[in-house]
Amino acid sequence: MELIDGNKIAATIIAELKAEVATSTGRKPCIALVRVGDDPASVSYVTKKEKACAEIGITSRLIFPAVTISQDELFATIDQLNTDDTVDGILVQSPLPKHINEIAVFRRIAAHKDVDGFHTMNLGKLAQEDDTGFVACTPAGIMELLQRSGVNLTGKHVVVLGRSLIVGKPAGLLALQRKPWANATVTICHSQTTNLAAITKQADILIAAIGKAEFVTADMVKPGAVVIDVGVNRVPDDTKKSGFRLTGDVHFPTVSPSVSKITPVPGGVGPMTVAMLMKNTVKAYRQNLASTTA
């Protein structure tokens, strides 16, 4: 069994982007990070993104409105960023307060600045294999993990557990693409799938993004399969100072001995999500410069 080290691969991507940005003349890439309220998880995620920006040389513009901000007020903030030519990418950290419609917020961000890859136009471009669009960071990171670990999907059966717009659906579309390292046969499973274990056991590559702690057990995985665990779940653990431990959607102790490659939690897919956000931001910067000089 080989452990796929997401920290190591993400660090390589960050170093590549740092070298690319260092060659830029004039202003540096800029991303606006919008965090509504002070949710502890959101604070942590935005801080990680801010640190990655600083390491690469990307300017991060931090906007932290109060949790009481109205949807219209948040739209006005986004509209202002949409028309600011010095801002290349916009990220609105989720989850948002219940009085704000997340999908409406994602659609409000200009598609060419949507470095999270959630806009309707970018999802459409992904389906059409149009590389000018932006791919959601977690599934893009999964594909990078696989490729940089020497896992070629061509002709393989990829089973995705989960059908979210953030992970499951785009991951399936990426694996299906007519491109090197893709060209897979894809099955997407979800909460209404019958005979689930019979399907997951057919997978050459299993992507678990179902949001249930240690849901995937050894009897659901084919020996020699590659397992990508996207889940991040907090499980009570009295032996930890925090009172909990982080675990994925895969029961690592029983699944890992029989597979060929597997990602850990933490340290697998998570670091790749931030790295791919940075990669999307540099891409948006390049496209922005090209459009303003054309």
GROMACS .gro file of C-alpha atoms in nm, residues 12-215:
model
  204
   12THR     CA    1   0.518   2.109  -0.518
   13ILE     CA    2   0.230   2.292  -0.687
   14ILE     CA    3   0.272   2.593  -0.456
   15ALA     CA    4   0.643   2.604  -0.546
   16GLU     CA    5   0.561   2.588  -0.918
   17LEU     CA    6   0.313   2.876  -0.884
   18LYS     CA    7   0.561   3.081  -0.679
   19ALA     CA    8   0.818   3.045  -0.956
   20GLU     CA    9   0.559   3.143  -1.219
   21VAL     CA   10   0.440   3.450  -1.028
   22ALA     CA   11   0.800   3.559  -0.969
   23THR     CA   12   0.841   3.605  -1.345
   24SER     CA   13   0.540   3.839  -1.364
   25THR     CA   14   0.600   4.206  -1.435
   26GLY     CA   15   0.373   4.478  -1.304
   27ARG     CA   16   0.107   4.396  -1.049
   28LYS     CA   17   0.079   4.051  -0.893
   29PRO     CA   18  -0.227   3.824  -0.905
   30CYS     CA   19  -0.502   3.930  -0.665
   31ILE     CA   20  -0.781   3.733  -0.498
   32ALA     CA   21  -1.060   3.875  -0.283
   33LEU     CA   22  -1.139   3.649   0.012
   34VAL     CA   23  -1.487   3.720   0.149
   35ARG     CA   24  -1.577   3.559   0.482
   36VAL     CA   25  -1.919   3.635   0.629
   37GLY     CA   26  -1.914   3.618   1.009
   38ASP     CA   27  -1.668   3.438   1.235
   39ASP     CA   28  -1.748   3.068   1.197
   40PRO     CA   29  -1.437   2.895   1.341
   41ALA     CA   30  -1.398   2.653   1.049
   42SER     CA   31  -1.435   2.938   0.798
   43VAL     CA   32  -1.178   3.147   0.985
   44SER     CA   33  -0.934   2.854   0.971
   45TYR     CA   34  -0.992   2.789   0.599
   46VAL     CA   35  -0.952   3.154   0.501
   47THR     CA   36  -0.634   3.183   0.709
   48LYS     CA   37  -0.485   2.884   0.523
   49LYS     CA   38  -0.571   3.044   0.190
   50GLU     CA   39  -0.424   3.377   0.299
   51LYS     CA   40  -0.097   3.204   0.400
   52ALA     CA   41  -0.077   3.021   0.066
   53CYS     CA   42  -0.126   3.352  -0.116
   54ALA     CA   43   0.156   3.512   0.081
   55GLU     CA   44   0.391   3.222   0.006
   56ILE     CA   45   0.327   3.238  -0.369
   57GLY     CA   46   0.321   3.615  -0.403
   58ILE     CA   47  -0.052   3.652  -0.465
   59THR     CA   48  -0.217   3.962  -0.318
   60SER     CA   49  -0.509   3.865  -0.094
   61ARG     CA   50  -0.776   4.128  -0.032
   62LEU     CA   51  -0.959   4.034   0.286
   63ILE     CA   52  -1.325   4.131   0.328
   64PHE     CA   53  -1.499   4.022   0.648
   65PRO     CA   54  -1.860   4.150   0.665
   66ALA     CA   55  -2.069   4.083   0.976
   67VAL     CA   56  -2.287   3.773   0.990
   68THR     CA   57  -2.591   4.006   0.982
   69ILE     CA   58  -2.513   4.135   0.631
   70SER     CA   59  -2.813   4.107   0.401
   71GLN     CA   60  -2.802   3.915   0.076
   72ASP     CA   61  -2.845   4.237  -0.123
   73GLU     CA   62  -2.555   4.398   0.066
   74LEU     CA   63  -2.336   4.095  -0.005
   75PHE     CA   64  -2.438   4.114  -0.372
   76ALA     CA   65  -2.331   4.480  -0.376
   77THR     CA   66  -1.989   4.382  -0.239
   78ILE     CA   67  -1.952   4.113  -0.505
   79ASP     CA   68  -2.066   4.353  -0.779
   80GLN     CA   69  -1.796   4.599  -0.678
   81LEU     CA   70  -1.530   4.326  -0.692
   82ASN     CA   71  -1.663   4.205  -1.028
   83THR     CA   72  -1.593   4.546  -1.184
   84ASP     CA   73  -1.253   4.596  -1.018
   85ASP     CA   74  -0.990   4.517  -1.283
   86THR     CA   75  -0.721   4.473  -1.018
   87VAL     CA   76  -0.908   4.175  -0.866
   88ASP     CA   77  -0.856   3.853  -1.064
   89GLY     CA   78  -1.042   3.605  -0.846
   90ILE     CA   79  -1.325   3.617  -0.593
   91LEU     CA   80  -1.392   3.356  -0.325
   92VAL     CA   81  -1.689   3.373  -0.091
   93GLN     CA   82  -1.622   3.125   0.188
   94SER     CA   83  -1.899   2.877   0.262
   95PRO     CA   84  -2.101   2.794   0.460
   96LEU     CA   85  -2.295   3.119   0.452
   97PRO     CA   86  -2.561   3.225   0.706
   98LYS     CA   87  -2.900   3.065   0.647
   99HIS     CA   88  -3.059   3.390   0.531
  100ILE     CA   89  -2.824   3.400   0.230
  101ASN     CA   90  -2.873   3.175  -0.074
  102GLU     CA   91  -2.534   3.018  -0.148
  103ILE     CA   92  -2.617   2.921  -0.507
  104ALA     CA   93  -2.734   3.277  -0.579
  105VAL     CA   94  -2.406   3.409  -0.436
  106PHE     CA   95  -2.198   3.172  -0.648
  107ARG     CA   96  -2.388   3.285  -0.958
  108ARG     CA   97  -2.339   3.652  -0.868
  109ILE     CA   98  -1.962   3.623  -0.896
  110ALA     CA   99  -1.844   3.701  -1.250
  111ALA     CA  100  -1.767   3.370  -1.421
  112HIS     CA  101  -1.418   3.485  -1.521
  113LYS     CA  102  -1.338   3.557  -1.155
  114ASP     CA  103  -1.504   3.245  -1.013
  115VAL     CA  104  -1.187   3.071  -0.893
  116ASP     CA  105  -1.398   2.832  -0.682
  117GLY     CA  106  -1.548   2.692  -1.004
  118PHE     CA  107  -1.910   2.692  -0.881
  119HIS     CA  108  -2.066   2.931  -1.135
  120THR     CA  109  -2.318   2.784  -1.379
  121MET     CA  110  -2.102   2.890  -1.674
  122ASN     CA  111  -1.791   2.722  -1.536
  123LEU     CA  112  -1.979   2.401  -1.466
  124GLY     CA  113  -2.106   2.416  -1.825
  125LYS     CA  114  -1.755   2.471  -1.958
  126LEU     CA  115  -1.638   2.169  -1.760
  127ALA     CA  116  -1.910   1.957  -1.919
  128GLN     CA  117  -1.804   2.085  -2.264
  129GLU     CA  118  -1.432   2.031  -2.186
  130ASP     CA  119  -1.362   2.401  -2.238
  131ASP     CA  120  -1.032   2.471  -2.061
  132THR     CA  121  -1.097   2.846  -2.033
  133GLY     CA  122  -1.333   2.776  -1.742
  134PHE     CA  123  -1.248   2.709  -1.378
  135VAL     CA  124  -1.289   2.368  -1.219
  136ALA     CA  125  -1.396   2.331  -0.856
  137CYS     CA  126  -1.082   2.306  -0.647
  138THR     CA  127  -1.137   1.974  -0.467
  139PRO     CA  128  -1.211   1.761  -0.777
  140ALA     CA  129  -0.932   1.939  -0.966
  141GLY     CA  130  -0.703   1.851  -0.676
  142ILE     CA  131  -0.812   1.487  -0.690
  143MET     CA  132  -0.712   1.467  -1.056
  144GLU     CA  133  -0.374   1.624  -0.977
  145LEU     CA  134  -0.321   1.375  -0.694
  146LEU     CA  135  -0.395   1.083  -0.924
  147GLN     CA  136  -0.184   1.206  -1.214
  148ARG     CA  137   0.115   1.301  -1.000
  149SER     CA  138   0.093   0.963  -0.827
  150GLY     CA  139   0.109   0.781  -1.161
  151VAL     CA  140  -0.256   0.670  -1.169
  152ASN     CA  141  -0.383   0.679  -1.529
  153LEU     CA  142  -0.763   0.661  -1.547
  154THR     CA  143  -0.781   0.559  -1.913
  155GLY     CA  144  -1.007   0.256  -1.946
  156LYS     CA  145  -1.046   0.226  -1.569
  157HIS     CA  146  -1.370   0.214  -1.372
  158VAL     CA  147  -1.401   0.518  -1.144
  159VAL     CA  148  -1.675   0.506  -0.882
  160VAL     CA  149  -1.765   0.834  -0.712
  161LEU     CA  150  -1.952   0.821  -0.383
  162GLY     CA  151  -2.144   1.150  -0.368
  163ARG     CA  152  -2.319   1.374  -0.620
  164SER     CA  153  -2.257   1.726  -0.490
  165LEU     CA  154  -2.184   2.016  -0.725
  166ILE     CA  155  -1.868   2.085  -0.527
  167VAL     CA  156  -1.708   1.739  -0.552
  168GLY     CA  157  -1.905   1.444  -0.685
  169LYS     CA  158  -2.044   1.571  -1.016
  170PRO     CA  159  -1.733   1.763  -1.129
  171ALA     CA  160  -1.507   1.473  -1.028
  172GLY     CA  161  -1.711   1.242  -1.250
  173LEU     CA  162  -1.697   1.488  -1.541
  174LEU     CA  163  -1.318   1.526  -1.506
  175ALA     CA  164  -1.264   1.150  -1.509
  176LEU     CA  165  -1.482   1.120  -1.821
  177GLN     CA  166  -1.295   1.381  -2.025
  178ARG     CA  167  -1.133   1.292  -2.357
  179LYS     CA  168  -0.789   1.384  -2.229
  180PRO     CA  169  -0.469   1.211  -2.125
  181TRP     CA  170  -0.497   1.056  -1.777
  182ALA     CA  171  -0.879   1.065  -1.799
  183ASN     CA  172  -1.104   0.864  -2.037
  184ALA     CA  173  -1.247   0.659  -1.750
  185THR     CA  174  -1.576   0.476  -1.722
  186VAL     CA  175  -1.759   0.654  -1.441
  187THR     CA  176  -2.032   0.550  -1.200
  188ILE     CA  177  -2.171   0.802  -0.951
  189CYS     CA  178  -2.341   0.661  -0.642
  190HIS     CA  179  -2.544   0.841  -0.376
  191SER     CA  180  -2.783   0.792  -0.085
  192GLN     CA  181  -3.049   0.632  -0.303
  193THR     CA  182  -2.818   0.381  -0.474
  194THR     CA  183  -2.916   0.018  -0.419
  195ASN     CA  184  -2.658  -0.260  -0.376
  196LEU     CA  185  -2.396   0.006  -0.308
  197ALA     CA  186  -2.119  -0.228  -0.197
  198ALA     CA  187  -2.156  -0.437  -0.512
  199ILE     CA  188  -2.090  -0.126  -0.720
  200THR     CA  189  -1.805   0.021  -0.515
  201LYS     CA  190  -1.629  -0.315  -0.520
  202GLN     CA  191  -1.604  -0.288  -0.900
  203ALA     CA  192  -1.404   0.035  -0.875
  204ASP     CA  193  -1.045   0.054  -0.992
  205ILE     CA  194  -1.046   0.404  -0.842
  206LEU     CA  195  -1.290   0.484  -0.562
  207ILE     CA  196  -1.355   0.849  -0.472
  208ALA     CA  197  -1.538   0.876  -0.140
  209ALA     CA  198  -1.715   1.210  -0.092
  210ILE     CA  199  -2.031   1.110   0.087
  211GLY     CA  200  -1.983   1.301   0.414
  212LYS     CA  201  -2.024   1.006   0.651
  213ALA     CA  202  -1.743   0.918   0.888
  214GLU     CA  203  -1.569   0.587   0.806
  215PHE     CA  204  -1.861   0.481   0.586
   0.00000   0.00000   0.00000
